[in-house]
Every structure is written in C-alpha cells, then in structure tokens.
PDB file of C-alpha atoms and ligand atoms in Angstrom:
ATOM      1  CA  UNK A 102      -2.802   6.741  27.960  1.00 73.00           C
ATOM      2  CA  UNK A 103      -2.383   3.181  26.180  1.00 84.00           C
ATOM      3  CA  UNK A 104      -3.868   3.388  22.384  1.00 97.00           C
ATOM      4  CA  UNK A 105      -4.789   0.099  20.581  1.00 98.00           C
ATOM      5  CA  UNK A 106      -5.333  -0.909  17.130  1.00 98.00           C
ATOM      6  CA  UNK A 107      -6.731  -4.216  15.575  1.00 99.00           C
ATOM      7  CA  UNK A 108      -5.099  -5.105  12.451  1.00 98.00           C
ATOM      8  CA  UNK A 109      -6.546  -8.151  10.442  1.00 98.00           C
ATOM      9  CA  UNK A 110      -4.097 -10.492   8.839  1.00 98.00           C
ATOM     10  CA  UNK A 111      -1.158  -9.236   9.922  1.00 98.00           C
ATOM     11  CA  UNK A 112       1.151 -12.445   9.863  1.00 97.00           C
ATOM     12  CA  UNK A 113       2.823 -11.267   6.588  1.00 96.00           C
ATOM     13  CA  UNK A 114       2.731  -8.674   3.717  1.00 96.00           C
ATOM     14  CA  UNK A 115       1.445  -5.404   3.892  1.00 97.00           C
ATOM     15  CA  UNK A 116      -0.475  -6.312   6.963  1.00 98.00           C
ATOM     16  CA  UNK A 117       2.798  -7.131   9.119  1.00 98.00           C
ATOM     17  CA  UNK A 118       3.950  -4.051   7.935  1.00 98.00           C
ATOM     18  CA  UNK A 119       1.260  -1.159   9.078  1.00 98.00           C
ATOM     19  CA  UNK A 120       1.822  -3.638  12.569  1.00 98.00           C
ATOM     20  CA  UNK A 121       5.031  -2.313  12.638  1.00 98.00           C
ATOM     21  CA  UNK A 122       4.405   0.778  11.737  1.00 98.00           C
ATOM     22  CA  UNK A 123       1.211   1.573  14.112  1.00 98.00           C
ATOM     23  CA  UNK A 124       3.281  -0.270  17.072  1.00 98.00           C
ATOM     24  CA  UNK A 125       6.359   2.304  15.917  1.00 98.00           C
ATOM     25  CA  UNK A 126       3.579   4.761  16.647  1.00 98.00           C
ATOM     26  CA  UNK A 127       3.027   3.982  19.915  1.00 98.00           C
ATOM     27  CA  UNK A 128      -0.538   1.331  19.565  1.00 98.00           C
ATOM     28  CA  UNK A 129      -0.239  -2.097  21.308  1.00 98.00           C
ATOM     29  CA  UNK A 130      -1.589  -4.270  18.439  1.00 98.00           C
ATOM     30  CA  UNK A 131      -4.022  -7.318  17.909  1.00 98.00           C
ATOM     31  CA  UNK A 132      -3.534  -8.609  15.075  1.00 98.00           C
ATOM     32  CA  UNK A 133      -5.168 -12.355  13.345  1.00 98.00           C
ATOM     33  CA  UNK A 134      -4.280 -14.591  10.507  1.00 96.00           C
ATOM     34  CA  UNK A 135      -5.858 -18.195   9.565  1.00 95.00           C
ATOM     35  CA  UNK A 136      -4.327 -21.347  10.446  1.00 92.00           C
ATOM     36  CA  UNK A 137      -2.380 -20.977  13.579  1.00 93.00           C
ATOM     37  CA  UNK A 138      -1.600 -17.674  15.094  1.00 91.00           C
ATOM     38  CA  UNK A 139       1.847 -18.391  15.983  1.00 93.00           C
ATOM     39  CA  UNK A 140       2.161 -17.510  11.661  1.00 95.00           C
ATOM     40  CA  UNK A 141       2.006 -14.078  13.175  1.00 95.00           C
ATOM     41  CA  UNK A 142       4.577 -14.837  16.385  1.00 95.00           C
ATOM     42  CA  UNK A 143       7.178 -12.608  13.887  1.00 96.00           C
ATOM     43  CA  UNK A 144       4.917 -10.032  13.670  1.00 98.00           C
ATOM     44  CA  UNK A 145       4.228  -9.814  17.664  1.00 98.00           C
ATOM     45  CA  UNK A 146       7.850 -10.264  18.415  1.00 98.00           C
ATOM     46  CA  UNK A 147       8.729  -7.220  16.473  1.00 98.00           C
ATOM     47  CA  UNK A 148       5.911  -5.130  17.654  1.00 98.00           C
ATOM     48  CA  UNK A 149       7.288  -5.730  20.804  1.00 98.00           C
ATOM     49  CA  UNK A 150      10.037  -4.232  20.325  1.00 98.00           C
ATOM     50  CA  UNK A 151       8.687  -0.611  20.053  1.00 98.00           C
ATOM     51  CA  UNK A 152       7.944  -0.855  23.655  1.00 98.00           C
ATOM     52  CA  UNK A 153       3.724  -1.959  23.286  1.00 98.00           C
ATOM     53  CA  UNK A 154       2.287  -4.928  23.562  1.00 98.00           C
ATOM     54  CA  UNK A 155       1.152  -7.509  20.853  1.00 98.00           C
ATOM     55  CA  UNK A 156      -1.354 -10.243  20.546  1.00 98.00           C
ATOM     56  CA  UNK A 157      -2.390 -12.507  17.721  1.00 98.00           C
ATOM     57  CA  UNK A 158      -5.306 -14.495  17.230  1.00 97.00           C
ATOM     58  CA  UNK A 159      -6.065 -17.524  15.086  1.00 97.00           C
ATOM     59  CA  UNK A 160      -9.253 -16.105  12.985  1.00 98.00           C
ATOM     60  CA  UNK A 161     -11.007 -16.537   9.716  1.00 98.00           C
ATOM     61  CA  UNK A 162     -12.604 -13.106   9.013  1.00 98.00           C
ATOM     62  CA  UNK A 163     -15.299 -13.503   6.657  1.00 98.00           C
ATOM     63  CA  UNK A 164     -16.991 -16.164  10.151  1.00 98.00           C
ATOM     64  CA  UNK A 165     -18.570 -13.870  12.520  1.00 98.00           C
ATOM     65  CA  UNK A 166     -17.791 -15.764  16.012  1.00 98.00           C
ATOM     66  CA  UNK A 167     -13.875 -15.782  14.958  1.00 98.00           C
ATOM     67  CA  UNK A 168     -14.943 -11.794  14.094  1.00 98.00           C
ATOM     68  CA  UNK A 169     -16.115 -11.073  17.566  1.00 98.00           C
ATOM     69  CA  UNK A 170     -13.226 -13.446  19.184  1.00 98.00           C
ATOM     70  CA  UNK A 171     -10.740 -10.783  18.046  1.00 98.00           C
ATOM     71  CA  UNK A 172     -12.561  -8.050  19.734  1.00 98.00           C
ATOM     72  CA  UNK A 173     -12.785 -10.005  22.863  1.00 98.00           C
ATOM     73  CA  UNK A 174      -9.352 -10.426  22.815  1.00 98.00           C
ATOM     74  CA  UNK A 175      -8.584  -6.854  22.382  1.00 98.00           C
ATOM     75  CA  UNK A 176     -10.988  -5.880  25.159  1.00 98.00           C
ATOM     76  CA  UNK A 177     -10.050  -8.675  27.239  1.00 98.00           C
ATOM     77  CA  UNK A 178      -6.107  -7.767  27.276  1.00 98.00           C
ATOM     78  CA  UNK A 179      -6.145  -3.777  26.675  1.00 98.00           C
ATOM     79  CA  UNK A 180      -9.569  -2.665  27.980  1.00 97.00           C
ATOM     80  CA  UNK A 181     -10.168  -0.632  24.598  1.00 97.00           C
ATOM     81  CA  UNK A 182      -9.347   0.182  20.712  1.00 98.00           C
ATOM     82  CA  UNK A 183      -9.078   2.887  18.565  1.00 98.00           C
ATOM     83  CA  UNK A 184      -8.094   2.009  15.336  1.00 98.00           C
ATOM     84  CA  UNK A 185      -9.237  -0.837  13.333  1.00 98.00           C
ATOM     85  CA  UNK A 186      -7.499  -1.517  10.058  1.00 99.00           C
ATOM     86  CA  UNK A 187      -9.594  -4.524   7.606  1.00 99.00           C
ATOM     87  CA  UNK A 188      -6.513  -5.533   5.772  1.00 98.00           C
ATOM     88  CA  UNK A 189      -6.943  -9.249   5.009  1.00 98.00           C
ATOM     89  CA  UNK A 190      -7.007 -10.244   2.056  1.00 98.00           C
ATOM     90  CA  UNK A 191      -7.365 -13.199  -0.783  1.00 97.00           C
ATOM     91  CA  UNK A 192      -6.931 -13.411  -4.410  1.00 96.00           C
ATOM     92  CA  UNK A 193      -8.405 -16.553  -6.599  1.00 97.00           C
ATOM     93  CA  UNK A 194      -7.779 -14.899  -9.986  1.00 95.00           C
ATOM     94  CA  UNK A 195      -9.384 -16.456 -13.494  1.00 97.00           C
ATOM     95  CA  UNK A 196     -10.896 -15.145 -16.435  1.00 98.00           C
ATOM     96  CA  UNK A 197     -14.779 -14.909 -16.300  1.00 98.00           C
ATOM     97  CA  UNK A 198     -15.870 -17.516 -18.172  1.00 98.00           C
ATOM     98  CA  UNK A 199     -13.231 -20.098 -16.245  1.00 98.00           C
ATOM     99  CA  UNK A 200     -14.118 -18.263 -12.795  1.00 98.00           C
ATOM    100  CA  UNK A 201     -16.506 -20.671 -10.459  1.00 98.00           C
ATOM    101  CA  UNK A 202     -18.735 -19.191  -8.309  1.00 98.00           C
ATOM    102  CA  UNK A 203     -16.964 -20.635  -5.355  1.00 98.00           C
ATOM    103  CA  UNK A 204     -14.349 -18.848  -5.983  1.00 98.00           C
ATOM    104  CA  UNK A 205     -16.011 -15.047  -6.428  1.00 98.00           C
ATOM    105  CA  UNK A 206     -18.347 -16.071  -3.525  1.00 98.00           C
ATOM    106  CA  UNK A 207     -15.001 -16.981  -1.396  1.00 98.00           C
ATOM    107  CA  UNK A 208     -12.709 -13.758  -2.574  1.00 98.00           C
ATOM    108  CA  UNK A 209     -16.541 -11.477  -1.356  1.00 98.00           C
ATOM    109  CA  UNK A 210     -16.707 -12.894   1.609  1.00 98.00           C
ATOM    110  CA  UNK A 211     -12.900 -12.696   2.897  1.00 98.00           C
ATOM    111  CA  UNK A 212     -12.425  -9.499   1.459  1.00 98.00           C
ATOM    112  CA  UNK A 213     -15.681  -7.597   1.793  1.00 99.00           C
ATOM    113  CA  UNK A 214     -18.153  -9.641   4.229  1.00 99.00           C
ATOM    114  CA  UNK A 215     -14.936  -9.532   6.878  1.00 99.00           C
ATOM    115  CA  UNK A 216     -15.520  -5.644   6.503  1.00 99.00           C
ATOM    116  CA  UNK A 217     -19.142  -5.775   7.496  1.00 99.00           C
ATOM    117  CA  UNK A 218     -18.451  -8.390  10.313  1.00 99.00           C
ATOM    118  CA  UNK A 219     -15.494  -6.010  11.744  1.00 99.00           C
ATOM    119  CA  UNK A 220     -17.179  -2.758  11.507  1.00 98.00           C
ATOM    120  CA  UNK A 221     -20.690  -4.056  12.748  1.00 98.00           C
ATOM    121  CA  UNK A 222     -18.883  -4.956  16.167  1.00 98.00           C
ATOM    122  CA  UNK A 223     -15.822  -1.967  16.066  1.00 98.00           C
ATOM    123  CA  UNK A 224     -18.812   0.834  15.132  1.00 98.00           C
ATOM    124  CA  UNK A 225     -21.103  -0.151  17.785  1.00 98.00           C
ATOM    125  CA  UNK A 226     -17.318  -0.013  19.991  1.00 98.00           C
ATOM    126  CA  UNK A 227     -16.725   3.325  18.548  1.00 98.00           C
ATOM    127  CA  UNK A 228     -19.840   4.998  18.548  1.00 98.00           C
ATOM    128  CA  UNK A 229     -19.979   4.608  22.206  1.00 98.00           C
ATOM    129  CA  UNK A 230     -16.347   5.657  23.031  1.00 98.00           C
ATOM    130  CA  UNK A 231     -17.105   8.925  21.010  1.00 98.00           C
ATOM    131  CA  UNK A 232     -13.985   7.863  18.473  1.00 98.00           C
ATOM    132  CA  UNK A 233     -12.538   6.009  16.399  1.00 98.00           C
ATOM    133  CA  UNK A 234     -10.758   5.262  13.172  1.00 98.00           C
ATOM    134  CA  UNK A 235     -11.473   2.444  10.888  1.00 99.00           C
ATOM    135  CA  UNK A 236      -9.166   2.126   7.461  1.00 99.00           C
ATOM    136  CA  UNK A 237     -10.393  -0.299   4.930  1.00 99.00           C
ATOM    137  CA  UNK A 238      -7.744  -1.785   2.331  1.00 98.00           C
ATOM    138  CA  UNK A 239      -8.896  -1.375  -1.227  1.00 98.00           C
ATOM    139  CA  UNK A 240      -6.821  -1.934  -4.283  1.00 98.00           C
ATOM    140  CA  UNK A 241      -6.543   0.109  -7.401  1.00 97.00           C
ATOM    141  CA  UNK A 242      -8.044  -2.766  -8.897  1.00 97.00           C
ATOM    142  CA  UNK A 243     -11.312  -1.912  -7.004  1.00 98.00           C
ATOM    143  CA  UNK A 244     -10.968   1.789  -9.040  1.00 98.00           C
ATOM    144  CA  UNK A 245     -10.077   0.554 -12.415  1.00 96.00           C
ATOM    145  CA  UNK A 246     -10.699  -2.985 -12.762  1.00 97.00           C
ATOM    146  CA  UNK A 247      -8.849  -5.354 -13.981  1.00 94.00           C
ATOM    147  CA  UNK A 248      -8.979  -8.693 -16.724  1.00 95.00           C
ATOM    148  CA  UNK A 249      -8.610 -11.865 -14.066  1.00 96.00           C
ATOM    149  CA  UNK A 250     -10.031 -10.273 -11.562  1.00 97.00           C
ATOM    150  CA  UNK A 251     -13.687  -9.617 -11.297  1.00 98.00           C
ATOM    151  CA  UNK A 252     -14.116 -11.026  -8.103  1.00 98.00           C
ATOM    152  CA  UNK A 253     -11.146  -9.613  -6.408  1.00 98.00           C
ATOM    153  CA  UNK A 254     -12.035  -5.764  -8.018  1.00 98.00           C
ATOM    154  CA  UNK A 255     -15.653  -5.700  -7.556  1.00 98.00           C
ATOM    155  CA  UNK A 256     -14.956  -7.066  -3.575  1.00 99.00           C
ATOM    156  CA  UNK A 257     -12.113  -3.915  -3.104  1.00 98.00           C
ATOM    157  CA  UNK A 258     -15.137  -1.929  -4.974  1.00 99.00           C
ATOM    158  CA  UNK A 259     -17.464  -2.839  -2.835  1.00 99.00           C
ATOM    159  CA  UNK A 260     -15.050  -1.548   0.401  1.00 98.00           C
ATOM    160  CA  UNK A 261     -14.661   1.807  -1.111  1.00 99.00           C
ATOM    161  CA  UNK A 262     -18.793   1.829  -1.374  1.00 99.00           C
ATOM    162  CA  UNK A 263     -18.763   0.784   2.253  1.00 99.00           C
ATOM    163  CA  UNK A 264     -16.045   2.845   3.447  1.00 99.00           C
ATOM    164  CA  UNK A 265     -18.000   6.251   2.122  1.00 99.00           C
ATOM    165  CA  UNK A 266     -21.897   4.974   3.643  1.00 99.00           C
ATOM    166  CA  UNK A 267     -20.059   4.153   7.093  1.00 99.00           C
ATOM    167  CA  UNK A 268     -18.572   7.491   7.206  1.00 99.00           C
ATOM    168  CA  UNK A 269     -21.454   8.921   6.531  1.00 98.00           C
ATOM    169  CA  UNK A 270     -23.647   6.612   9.417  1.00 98.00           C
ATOM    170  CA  UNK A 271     -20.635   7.802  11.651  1.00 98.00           C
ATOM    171  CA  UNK A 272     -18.920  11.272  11.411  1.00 98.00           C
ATOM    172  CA  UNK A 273     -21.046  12.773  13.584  1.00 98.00           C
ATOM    173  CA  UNK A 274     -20.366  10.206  16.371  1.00 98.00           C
ATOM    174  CA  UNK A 275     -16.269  11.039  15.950  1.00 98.00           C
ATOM    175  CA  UNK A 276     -15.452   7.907  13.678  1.00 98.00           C
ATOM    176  CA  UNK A 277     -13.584   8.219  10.713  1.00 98.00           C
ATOM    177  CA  UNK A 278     -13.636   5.385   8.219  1.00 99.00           C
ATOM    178  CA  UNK A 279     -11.258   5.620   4.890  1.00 99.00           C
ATOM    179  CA  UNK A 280      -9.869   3.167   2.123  1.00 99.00           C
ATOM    180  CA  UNK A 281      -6.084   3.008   1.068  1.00 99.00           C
ATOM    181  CA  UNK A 282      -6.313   1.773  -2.547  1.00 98.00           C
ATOM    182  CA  UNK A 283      -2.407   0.295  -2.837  1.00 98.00           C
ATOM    183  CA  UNK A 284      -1.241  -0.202  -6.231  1.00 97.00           C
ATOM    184  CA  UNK A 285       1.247  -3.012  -6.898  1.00 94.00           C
ATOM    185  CA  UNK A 286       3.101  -3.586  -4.007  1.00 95.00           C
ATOM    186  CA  UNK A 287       5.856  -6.353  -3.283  1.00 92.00           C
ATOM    187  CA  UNK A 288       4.710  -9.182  -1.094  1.00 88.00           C
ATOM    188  CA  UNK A 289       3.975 -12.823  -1.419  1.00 83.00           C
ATOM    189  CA  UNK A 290       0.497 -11.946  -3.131  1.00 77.00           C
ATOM    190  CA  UNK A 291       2.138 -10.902  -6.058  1.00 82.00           C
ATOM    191  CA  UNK A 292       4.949 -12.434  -6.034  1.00 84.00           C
ATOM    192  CA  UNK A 293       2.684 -15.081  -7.440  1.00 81.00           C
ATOM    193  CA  UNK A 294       2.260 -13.539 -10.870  1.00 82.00           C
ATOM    194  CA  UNK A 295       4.280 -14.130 -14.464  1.00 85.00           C
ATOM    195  CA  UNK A 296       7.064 -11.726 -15.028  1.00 88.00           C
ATOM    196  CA  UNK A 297       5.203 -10.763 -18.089  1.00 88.00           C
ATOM    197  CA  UNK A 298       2.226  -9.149 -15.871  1.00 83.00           C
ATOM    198  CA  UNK A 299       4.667  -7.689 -13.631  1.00 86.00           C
ATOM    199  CA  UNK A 300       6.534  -5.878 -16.143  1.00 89.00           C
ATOM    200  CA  UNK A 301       3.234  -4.190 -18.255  1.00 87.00           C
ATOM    201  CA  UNK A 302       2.407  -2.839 -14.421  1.00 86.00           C
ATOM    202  CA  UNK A 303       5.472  -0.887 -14.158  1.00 91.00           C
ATOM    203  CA  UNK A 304       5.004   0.440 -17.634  1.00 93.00           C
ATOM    204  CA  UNK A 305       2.405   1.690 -15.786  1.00 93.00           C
ATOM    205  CA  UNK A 306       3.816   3.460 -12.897  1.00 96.00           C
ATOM    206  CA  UNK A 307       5.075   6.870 -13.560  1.00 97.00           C
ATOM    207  CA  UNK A 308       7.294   6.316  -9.908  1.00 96.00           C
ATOM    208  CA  UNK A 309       8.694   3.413 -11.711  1.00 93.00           C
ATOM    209  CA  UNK A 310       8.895   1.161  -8.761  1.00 92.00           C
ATOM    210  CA  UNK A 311       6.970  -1.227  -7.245  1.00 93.00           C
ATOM    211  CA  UNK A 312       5.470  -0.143  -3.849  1.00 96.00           C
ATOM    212  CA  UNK A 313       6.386  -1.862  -0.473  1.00 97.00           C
ATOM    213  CA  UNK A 314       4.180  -3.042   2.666  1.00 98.00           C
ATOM    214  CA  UNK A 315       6.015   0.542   4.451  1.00 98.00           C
ATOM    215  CA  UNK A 316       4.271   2.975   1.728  1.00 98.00           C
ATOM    216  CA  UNK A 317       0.638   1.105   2.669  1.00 98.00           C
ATOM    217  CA  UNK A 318       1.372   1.580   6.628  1.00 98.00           C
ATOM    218  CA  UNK A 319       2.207   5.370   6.496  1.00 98.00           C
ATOM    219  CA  UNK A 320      -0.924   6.085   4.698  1.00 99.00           C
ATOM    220  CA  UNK A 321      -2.285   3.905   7.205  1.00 99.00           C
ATOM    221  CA  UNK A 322      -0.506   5.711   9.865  1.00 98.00           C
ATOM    222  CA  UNK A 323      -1.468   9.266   9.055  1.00 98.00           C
ATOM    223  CA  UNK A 324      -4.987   8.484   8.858  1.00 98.00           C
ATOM    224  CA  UNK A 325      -5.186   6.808  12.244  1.00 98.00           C
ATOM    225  CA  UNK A 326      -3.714   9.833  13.626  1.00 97.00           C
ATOM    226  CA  UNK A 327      -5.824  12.543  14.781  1.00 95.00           C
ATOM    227  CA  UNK A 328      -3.663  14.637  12.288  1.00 97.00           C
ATOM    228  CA  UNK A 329      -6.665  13.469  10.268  1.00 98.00           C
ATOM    229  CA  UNK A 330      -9.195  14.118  12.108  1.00 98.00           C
ATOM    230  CA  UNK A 331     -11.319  16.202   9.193  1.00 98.00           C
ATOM    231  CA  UNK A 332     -10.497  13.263   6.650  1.00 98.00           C
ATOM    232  CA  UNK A 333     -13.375  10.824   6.272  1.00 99.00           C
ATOM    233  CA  UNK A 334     -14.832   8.729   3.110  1.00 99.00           C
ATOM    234  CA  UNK A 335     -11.767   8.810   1.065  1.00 98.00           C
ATOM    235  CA  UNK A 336      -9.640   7.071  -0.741  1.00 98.00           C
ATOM    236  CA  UNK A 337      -6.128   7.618  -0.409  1.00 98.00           C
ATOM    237  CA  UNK A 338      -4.284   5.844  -3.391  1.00 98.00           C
ATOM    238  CA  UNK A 339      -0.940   4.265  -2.931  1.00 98.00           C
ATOM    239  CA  UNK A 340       0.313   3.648  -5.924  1.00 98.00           C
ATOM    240  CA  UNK A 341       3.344   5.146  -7.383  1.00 98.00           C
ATOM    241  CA  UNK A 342       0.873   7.632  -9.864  1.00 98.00           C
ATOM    242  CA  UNK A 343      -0.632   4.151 -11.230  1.00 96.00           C
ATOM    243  CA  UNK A 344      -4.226   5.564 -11.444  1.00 95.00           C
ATOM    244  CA  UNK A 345      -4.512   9.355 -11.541  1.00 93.00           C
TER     245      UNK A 345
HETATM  246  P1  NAD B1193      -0.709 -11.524   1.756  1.00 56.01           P
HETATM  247  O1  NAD B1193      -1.319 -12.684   1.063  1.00 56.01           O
HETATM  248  O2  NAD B1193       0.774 -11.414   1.776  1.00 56.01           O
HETATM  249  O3  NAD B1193      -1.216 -11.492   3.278  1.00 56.01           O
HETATM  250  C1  NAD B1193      -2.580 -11.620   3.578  1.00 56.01           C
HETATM  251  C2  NAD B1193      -2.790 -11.698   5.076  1.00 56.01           C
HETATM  252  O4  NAD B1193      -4.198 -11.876   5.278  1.00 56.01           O
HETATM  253  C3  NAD B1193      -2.095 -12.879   5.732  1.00 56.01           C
HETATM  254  O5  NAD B1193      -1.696 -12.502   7.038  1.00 56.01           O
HETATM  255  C4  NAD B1193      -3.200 -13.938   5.826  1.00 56.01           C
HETATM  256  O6  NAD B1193      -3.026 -14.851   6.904  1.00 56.01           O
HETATM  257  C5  NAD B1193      -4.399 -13.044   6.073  1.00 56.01           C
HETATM  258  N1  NAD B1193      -5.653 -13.675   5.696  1.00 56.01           N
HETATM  259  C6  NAD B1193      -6.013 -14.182   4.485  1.00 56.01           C
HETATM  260  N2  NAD B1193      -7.246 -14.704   4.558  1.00 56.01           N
HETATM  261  C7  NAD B1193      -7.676 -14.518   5.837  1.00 56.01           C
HETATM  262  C8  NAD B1193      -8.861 -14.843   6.523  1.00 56.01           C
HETATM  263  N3  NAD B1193      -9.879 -15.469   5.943  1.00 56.01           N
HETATM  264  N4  NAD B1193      -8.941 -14.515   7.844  1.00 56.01           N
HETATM  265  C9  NAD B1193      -7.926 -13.892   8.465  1.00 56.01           C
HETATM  266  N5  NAD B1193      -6.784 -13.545   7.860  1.00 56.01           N
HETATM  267  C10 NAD B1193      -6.656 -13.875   6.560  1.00 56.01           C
HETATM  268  O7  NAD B1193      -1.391 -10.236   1.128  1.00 56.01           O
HETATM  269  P2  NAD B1193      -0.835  -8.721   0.973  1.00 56.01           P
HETATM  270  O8  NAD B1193      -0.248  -8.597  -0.376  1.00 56.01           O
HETATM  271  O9  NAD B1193      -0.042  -8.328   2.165  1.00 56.01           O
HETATM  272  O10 NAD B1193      -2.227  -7.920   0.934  1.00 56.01           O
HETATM  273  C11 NAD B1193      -2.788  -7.342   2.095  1.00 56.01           C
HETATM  274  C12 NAD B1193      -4.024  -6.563   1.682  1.00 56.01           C
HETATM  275  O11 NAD B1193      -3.657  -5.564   0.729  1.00 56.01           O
HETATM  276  C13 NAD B1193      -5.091  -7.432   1.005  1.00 56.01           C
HETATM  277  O12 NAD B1193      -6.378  -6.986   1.384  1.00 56.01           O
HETATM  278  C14 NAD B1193      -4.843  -7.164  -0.457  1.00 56.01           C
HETATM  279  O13 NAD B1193      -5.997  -7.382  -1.220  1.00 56.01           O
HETATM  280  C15 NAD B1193      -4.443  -5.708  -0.433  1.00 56.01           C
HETATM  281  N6  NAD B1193      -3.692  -5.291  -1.603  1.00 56.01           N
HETATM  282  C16 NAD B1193      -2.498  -5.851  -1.916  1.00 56.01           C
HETATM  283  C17 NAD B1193      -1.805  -5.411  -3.035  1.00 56.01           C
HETATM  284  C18 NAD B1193      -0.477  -5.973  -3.424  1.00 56.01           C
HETATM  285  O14 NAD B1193       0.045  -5.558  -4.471  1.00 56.01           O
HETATM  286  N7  NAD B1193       0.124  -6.863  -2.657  1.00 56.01           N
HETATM  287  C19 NAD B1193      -2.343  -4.407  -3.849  1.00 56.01           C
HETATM  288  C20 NAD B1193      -3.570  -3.859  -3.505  1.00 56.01           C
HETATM  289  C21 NAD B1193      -4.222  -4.311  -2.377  1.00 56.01           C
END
C-alpha cells in the first residue's frame, strides 16, 4: 500500500532533507515552498529517485487557502496522507528594543500560525482515517531562549505547547503529534550568522559538530514510523548534547 507524507518547505535545508529521507523510506512526498515551486524541482527530482512519487506546490503557510491547496494536492494526486511534517520556517532576528512588531508578528505567523492552519485540516484528515503522524519542528531556541531572538523562540515555544495539547485532543483517535527541537544545524539559515556566534555555539556542543539536515530527518523518520507508535507529546532534541 502507497504511504504519503506532506512536508512544508521542503525546497532547501533541513526540509529537503527529511524529503529525502521519508521518500528513502518508501512515502511519495508533497512538499511546498514560497515563490515558485519549481525552487523545490531538486527536491522532487531526487525523491524520485527512491522509486515514489513527488509533488511540490507554490504555498505561503501562515495563508489558509494556500494551507488547504496543499492538501488538495495531496488528496488529489495520492488519494491519502499519513504523515505531516510543519517544517517551514523564518528567522527576522533583532534585539528587543530594535525588533518591530512586523517582524515578531511575521516570524508567529510563518512559524506557528502555519502549524494551526496544517493541523486544523491534517487532524480532521487523520482523525477520520484512524491514524496519523504529525511532527512539528521546534528549535532548541524554543527550550532555552535565546538574545536576538524573541520572536523566533517564543514561536518554536509555542509549537512545543501545541504539539503536547494536540496529542492530547488526538491519541485516542491513533494520531501522534511530536516536536524535533534541532540544535544548530548547517543550512542556509545559519549560514547567515557572524563567525563569532557560530563559534560560542560549538563551545556549546559537547558532540562538537554542527548538526546536518540528515540528523533532523532520522528523528523525523523514526517518529513517522509506527516503530513509534507509543511516542506522543515529546520533544525529541537534535542537538549534538546542546541542551541537556
Ligand atoms: P531554510 O531557510 O534553509 O529553509 C526554509 C524552507 O521553508 C524553505 O524551503 C522555504 O521556502 C520554506 N519557507 C519559508 N517560509 C515559508 C512560507 N511562508 N511558506 C512556505 N514555505 C516557506 O531553513 P532550515 O534551516 O532548513 O530550517 C528548517 C526548519 O528547521 C525551520 O522551521 C527552522 O526554524 C528549523 N530549525 C533550523 C535550525 C538550523 O540550525 N538551521 C535549528 C533549529 C530549527
């Protein structure tokens, strides 16, 4: 039997990576990014390649028709889903007293509103099919905070609080729902930031390296398996011993 999973912004990054990793598993994928979806025709291609099928869709996920258009899609072209990993993403970093409220109102609603708008439509999906796995991507930053960042923490925060009330509206209907909470991991995000900040992270990293996109996706992996099955409302941290 054909499995799916919907992965949001999966053109690049960590997102492109648990892609791979669920199509390596056997799911056909549809996946979304903004701008034009042919940003994620790299993604697709390689998907492909494991033998499923991929689709990608040009959608903003914090606006609710573009939210439902993936789902269509996904219903549309494979009947059914199973997994649905929230792993967009933005950062618009400042210090608090230079931070605009555009910009915490922006980093909520792409990072934490896109939640709501997925899971409203995927646990209805769910609920009915008996199953289902949703995995939310957090941040350490959402478990410790961090100076720069008080929109970006308190909207990875506010997916853990989500993650744990969801699993508890859903367990008994046979949906898990969990948050990976990366650490610093190498992509285009943080590629971003001074080699200063960079190096007082991996002072803090008792692995002493920086994670990649391919430690996010097993996590992700394992708990979309039904390996997992009795796992719901955690947070799995991916992050080299950063927090502990
Ligand atoms: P990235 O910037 O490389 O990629 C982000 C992806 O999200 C892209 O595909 C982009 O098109 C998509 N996206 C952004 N805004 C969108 C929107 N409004 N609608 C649809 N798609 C949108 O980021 P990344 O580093 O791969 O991060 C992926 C996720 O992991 C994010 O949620 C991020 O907060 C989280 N995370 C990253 C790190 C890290 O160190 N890189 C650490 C902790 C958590």
């Amino acid at each position: 039997m054909s499995k799916t999973a919907i992965v949001t912004g999966g053109s690049r990054g960590i997102g492109k990576e648990i892609c791979l990793r669920l199509a390596k598993d056997g799911f056909n994928i549809v996946t979304c990014c903004t701008g034009d979806a042919s940003k994620a025709d790299a993604t697709v291609n390689a998907c492909k390649e494991f033998g499923v099928d991929a689709i990608a869709v040009a959608a903003d996920v914090s606006n609710a028709e573009d939210v439902q258009k993936i789902f269509d899609t996904a219903k549309e072209k494979f009947g059914s889903y199973e997994v649905l990993v929230n792993n967009a993403g933005i950062t618009k970093d400042n210090l608090m007293l230079r931070m605009t409220e555009e910009d915490f109102v922006k980093v909520l609603d792409v990072n934490l509103k896109s939640a709501f708008l997925t899971c409203k439509v995927a646990t209805k999906d769910m609920m009915r099919a008996k199953y289902g796995r949703i995995i939310n991507i957090s941040s350490v930053v959402g478990l410790m905070g961090n100076a720069g960042q008080a929109n970006y923490s308190a909207s990875k925060a506010g997916l853990i609080g989500m993650t744990k009330s969801l699993a508890k509206e859903f367990g008994a209907k046979g949906v898990t729902v969990n948050a990976v909470a990366p650490g610093f991991i190498e992509t285009e995000m943080t590629d971003a930031l001074p080699d200063d900040v960079k190096e007082n992270y991996m002072a803090q990293i008792p692995r002493k390296r920086l994670g990649t996109g391919a430690d996010i996706a097993a996590a992700v992996s394992f708990l979309a398996s039904d390996d997992a099955d009795y796992i719901t409302g955690q947070v799995l941290s991916v992050d080299g011993g950063m927090r502990m």
